[in-house]
CSV table of C-alpha atoms in Angstrom, one decimal:
chain,number,residue,atom,x,y,z
C,1,MET,CA,0.0,0.0,0.0
C,2,HIS,CA,1.4,3.4,-0.9
C,3,GLN,CA,1.6,6.2,1.6
C,4,HIS,CA,-1.0,8.3,-0.3
C,5,ASP,CA,-3.4,5.3,-0.2
C,6,GLN,CA,-3.4,5.0,3.5
C,7,GLU,CA,-6.3,6.2,5.6
C,8,PRO,CA,-5.6,8.7,8.3
C,9,GLU,CA,-6.1,7.8,11.9
C,10,GLY,CA,-9.7,7.5,12.9
C,11,GLY,CA,-10.6,5.1,10.0
C,12,GLN,CA,-12.1,7.7,7.6
C,13,PRO,CA,-10.7,8.6,4.2
C,14,GLN,CA,-9.2,12.1,3.9
C,15,GLY,CA,-11.7,14.8,3.1
C,16,GLN,CA,-14.7,13.0,4.6
C,17,GLU,CA,-14.3,13.7,8.3
C,18,GLY,CA,-17.7,14.2,10.0
C,19,ASN,CA,-19.5,13.9,6.7
C,20,VAL,CA,-20.6,10.2,7.0
C,21,GLU,CA,-23.9,9.4,5.5
C,22,GLN,CA,-25.8,6.3,6.6
C,23,THR,CA,-26.7,3.7,4.0
C,24,PRO,CA,-30.4,3.0,3.6
C,25,MET,CA,-30.0,-0.3,5.5
C,26,GLU,CA,-28.3,1.5,8.4
C,27,ARG,CA,-31.1,4.1,8.5
C,28,MET,CA,-33.7,1.4,8.5
C,29,ALA,CA,-31.9,-0.5,11.3
C,30,SER,CA,-31.6,2.6,13.4
C,31,SER,CA,-35.2,3.5,12.9
C,32,MET,CA,-36.3,-0.1,13.8
C,33,TYR,CA,-34.1,0.1,16.9
C,34,ALA,CA,-35.7,3.3,18.0
C,35,GLN,CA,-39.2,1.9,17.3
C,36,ALA,CA,-38.4,-1.2,19.3
C,37,GLY,CA,-37.2,0.9,22.2
C,38,GLU,CA,-40.4,3.0,22.1
C,39,ALA,CA,-42.5,-0.1,22.0
C,40,ALA,CA,-40.7,-1.7,24.9
C,41,ASN,CA,-41.2,1.4,27.0
C,42,ALA,CA,-44.9,1.5,26.1
C,43,PHE,CA,-45.3,-2.2,27.1
C,44,ARG,CA,-43.4,-1.6,30.4
C,45,ARG,CA,-45.9,1.2,31.2
C,46,GLY,CA,-48.7,-1.3,30.4
C,47,GLU,CA,-49.9,0.4,27.3
C,48,LEU,CA,-51.4,-2.0,24.7
C,49,LEU,CA,-52.2,0.9,22.4
C,50,GLN,CA,-51.1,4.5,21.9
C,51,ASP,CA,-52.6,7.6,20.4
C,52,SER,CA,-56.1,6.3,20.8
C,53,GLN,CA,-58.7,8.7,19.5
C,54,ILE,CA,-62.3,8.3,18.3
C,55,ASP,CA,-62.6,8.8,14.5
C,56,PRO,CA,-65.7,11.0,14.0
C,57,LEU,CA,-66.0,9.9,10.4
C,58,ALA,CA,-66.3,6.2,11.1
C,59,ASP,CA,-69.9,5.0,10.8
C,60,SER,CA,-71.3,1.7,12.2
C,61,ASP,CA,-70.4,-0.2,9.1
C,62,ASP,CA,-66.8,1.0,9.3
C,63,ARG,CA,-66.6,0.1,12.9
C,64,LEU,CA,-68.0,-3.4,12.3
C,65,ILE,CA,-65.7,-4.1,9.4
C,66,ALA,CA,-62.7,-2.8,11.4
C,67,MET,CA,-63.6,-5.1,14.4
C,68,LEU,CA,-64.0,-8.1,12.1
C,69,SER,CA,-60.5,-7.4,10.6
C,70,TYR,CA,-59.1,-8.2,14.0
C,71,VAL,CA,-61.5,-10.8,15.4
C,72,THR,CA,-61.7,-13.0,12.3
C,73,GLN,CA,-57.9,-13.5,12.5
C,74,LEU,CA,-58.7,-16.1,15.2
C,75,VAL,CA,-60.6,-18.3,12.8
C,76,LEU,CA,-59.3,-17.4,9.3
C,77,PRO,CA,-56.1,-15.5,9.6
C,78,VAL,CA,-55.4,-12.9,6.9
C,79,VAL,CA,-58.7,-13.5,5.0
C,80,MET,CA,-60.8,-10.6,6.2
C,81,PRO,CA,-58.1,-7.9,6.0
C,82,LEU,CA,-57.3,-9.0,2.5
C,83,ILE,CA,-60.9,-8.8,1.5
C,84,VAL,CA,-61.2,-5.3,2.9
C,85,LEU,CA,-57.9,-4.2,1.3
C,86,LEU,CA,-58.9,-5.6,-2.1
C,87,SER,CA,-62.4,-4.3,-2.2
C,88,GLU,CA,-63.2,-1.1,-4.1
C,89,SER,CA,-65.3,0.3,-1.4
C,90,SER,CA,-62.5,0.3,1.2
C,91,LYS,CA,-60.6,2.8,-0.9
C,92,LYS,CA,-63.2,5.4,0.1
C,93,ARG,CA,-63.2,4.1,3.8
C,94,PRO,CA,-59.9,5.1,5.5
C,95,PHE,CA,-61.0,3.8,8.9
C,96,GLN,CA,-61.6,0.3,7.5
C,97,ARG,CA,-58.4,0.4,5.5
C,98,TYR,CA,-56.4,1.5,8.5
C,99,HIS,CA,-57.5,-1.3,10.7
C,100,ALA,CA,-57.3,-3.9,7.9
C,101,VAL,CA,-53.6,-3.0,7.4
C,102,GLN,CA,-52.9,-2.9,11.1
C,103,SER,CA,-54.6,-6.3,11.8
C,104,LEU,CA,-52.9,-7.9,8.9
C,105,ALA,CA,-49.5,-6.7,10.0
C,106,PHE,CA,-50.2,-7.8,13.6
C,107,VAL,CA,-51.1,-11.4,12.6
C,108,LEU,CA,-48.1,-11.6,10.2
C,109,LEU,CA,-45.8,-10.4,13.0
C,110,PHE,CA,-47.4,-12.8,15.5
C,111,TRP,CA,-46.7,-15.8,13.2
C,112,LEU,CA,-43.2,-14.6,12.2
C,113,ILE,CA,-42.2,-14.3,15.9
C,114,PHE,CA,-43.8,-17.8,16.6
C,115,MET,CA,-41.9,-19.4,13.7
C,116,ALA,CA,-38.6,-17.7,14.7
C,117,ALA,CA,-39.0,-18.9,18.2
C,118,SER,CA,-39.9,-22.4,17.0
C,119,ILE,CA,-36.7,-22.6,14.9
C,120,ALA,CA,-34.6,-21.3,17.8
C,121,ILE,CA,-36.1,-23.9,20.1
C,122,GLY,CA,-35.6,-26.6,17.4
C,123,ILE,CA,-31.9,-25.7,17.2
C,124,LEU,CA,-31.6,-25.8,21.0
C,125,GLN,CA,-33.0,-29.4,20.8
C,126,ILE,CA,-29.5,-30.5,19.7
C,127,ILE,CA,-28.2,-30.0,23.3
C,128,PRO,CA,-28.9,-33.4,24.9
C,129,VAL,CA,-30.8,-32.8,28.2
C,130,LEU,CA,-31.0,-29.0,28.4
C,131,GLY,CA,-32.5,-28.8,24.9
C,132,TRP,CA,-35.1,-31.3,25.7
C,133,LEU,CA,-36.1,-29.4,28.9
C,134,ILE,CA,-36.3,-26.1,27.0
C,135,GLY,CA,-38.4,-27.8,24.3
C,136,VAL,CA,-40.9,-29.2,26.9
C,137,PHE,CA,-41.0,-25.9,28.8
C,138,ALA,CA,-41.7,-24.0,25.6
C,139,LEU,CA,-44.3,-26.4,24.4
C,140,ILE,CA,-46.2,-26.8,27.7
C,141,CYS,CA,-45.8,-23.3,29.2
C,142,LEU,CA,-44.8,-20.6,26.8
C,143,THR,CA,-46.8,-21.6,23.7
C,144,PRO,CA,-50.2,-21.5,25.4
C,145,ILE,CA,-49.3,-18.2,27.1
C,146,TYR,CA,-48.2,-16.7,23.8
C,147,PHE,CA,-51.4,-17.8,21.9
C,148,LEU,CA,-53.7,-16.7,24.8
C,149,ALA,CA,-52.0,-13.3,24.7
C,150,GLY,CA,-52.4,-13.1,21.0
C,151,ILE,CA,-56.1,-14.0,21.3
C,152,GLY,CA,-56.6,-11.4,24.0
C,153,LEU,CA,-54.9,-8.7,22.0
C,154,LEU,CA,-56.9,-9.4,18.9
C,155,LEU,CA,-60.2,-9.3,20.9
C,156,TYR,CA,-59.1,-6.1,22.7
C,157,TYR,CA,-58.0,-4.4,19.5
C,158,GLY,CA,-61.2,-5.5,17.8
C,159,LEU,CA,-63.3,-4.0,20.7
C,160,GLN,CA,-61.4,-0.7,20.4
C,161,ALA,CA,-62.0,-0.6,16.6
C,162,TYR,CA,-65.7,-1.3,17.2
C,163,LYS,CA,-65.8,1.7,19.6
C,164,GLY,CA,-64.6,3.8,16.6
C,165,ARG,CA,-61.1,4.3,17.9
C,166,ARG,CA,-58.1,4.8,15.6
C,167,PHE,CA,-55.1,3.7,17.7
C,168,ALA,CA,-51.4,2.8,17.3
C,169,ILE,CA,-50.1,-0.6,18.4
C,170,PRO,CA,-46.7,0.2,20.0
C,171,GLY,CA,-43.8,-0.4,17.6
C,172,LEU,CA,-45.9,-1.9,14.8
C,173,THR,CA,-47.9,1.1,13.8
C,174,SER,CA,-44.9,3.4,13.7
C,175,PHE,CA,-43.2,0.8,11.4
C,176,LEU,CA,-46.2,0.7,9.1
C,177,ARG,CA,-46.3,4.5,8.9
C,178,ASP,CA,-42.6,4.7,8.1
C,179,GLN,CA,-43.2,2.3,5.2
C,180,ASN,CA,-46.1,4.4,4.1
C,181,TRP,CA,-48.5,1.5,4.5
C,182,LEU,CA,-50.6,3.6,6.9
C,183,GLN,CA,-51.5,7.3,6.9
């Protein structure tokens, strides 16, 4: 390496001190890290939803469809929100669309977390005795608690939607807004 090719101390090429621009991936990672921190703080405070306000433009049909977007996830995951999002009438109904997107994202995140945990537990099964104990504990204790919490949250969010509330699920809604999937 020639002397003029070397980087100065501090690791930055000459002429670029203090002018470091983040890559899109770094910006997304830092944004997700901040959102995860905000969500964790909200859950520590016992908040299951944030920015809850009644939408005065939501009529009874809007509220019913919004509630069904959450509650039907228990029986037929993904179906109702997709019907709402693909229907022509929902394009004129922002309340329905908001809750359909949010409930769809919630159930997808729920299953993504469950699959990631299942894979991690499966990998831990390699450890002879400890892996078996972790697997049994997860199957008998954690899985029912996780699914009961998911059912409870879907019912709670469905009730809030039926009351005509437009709310933010900590962490999830801010991510959806950053992606321009929600207004």
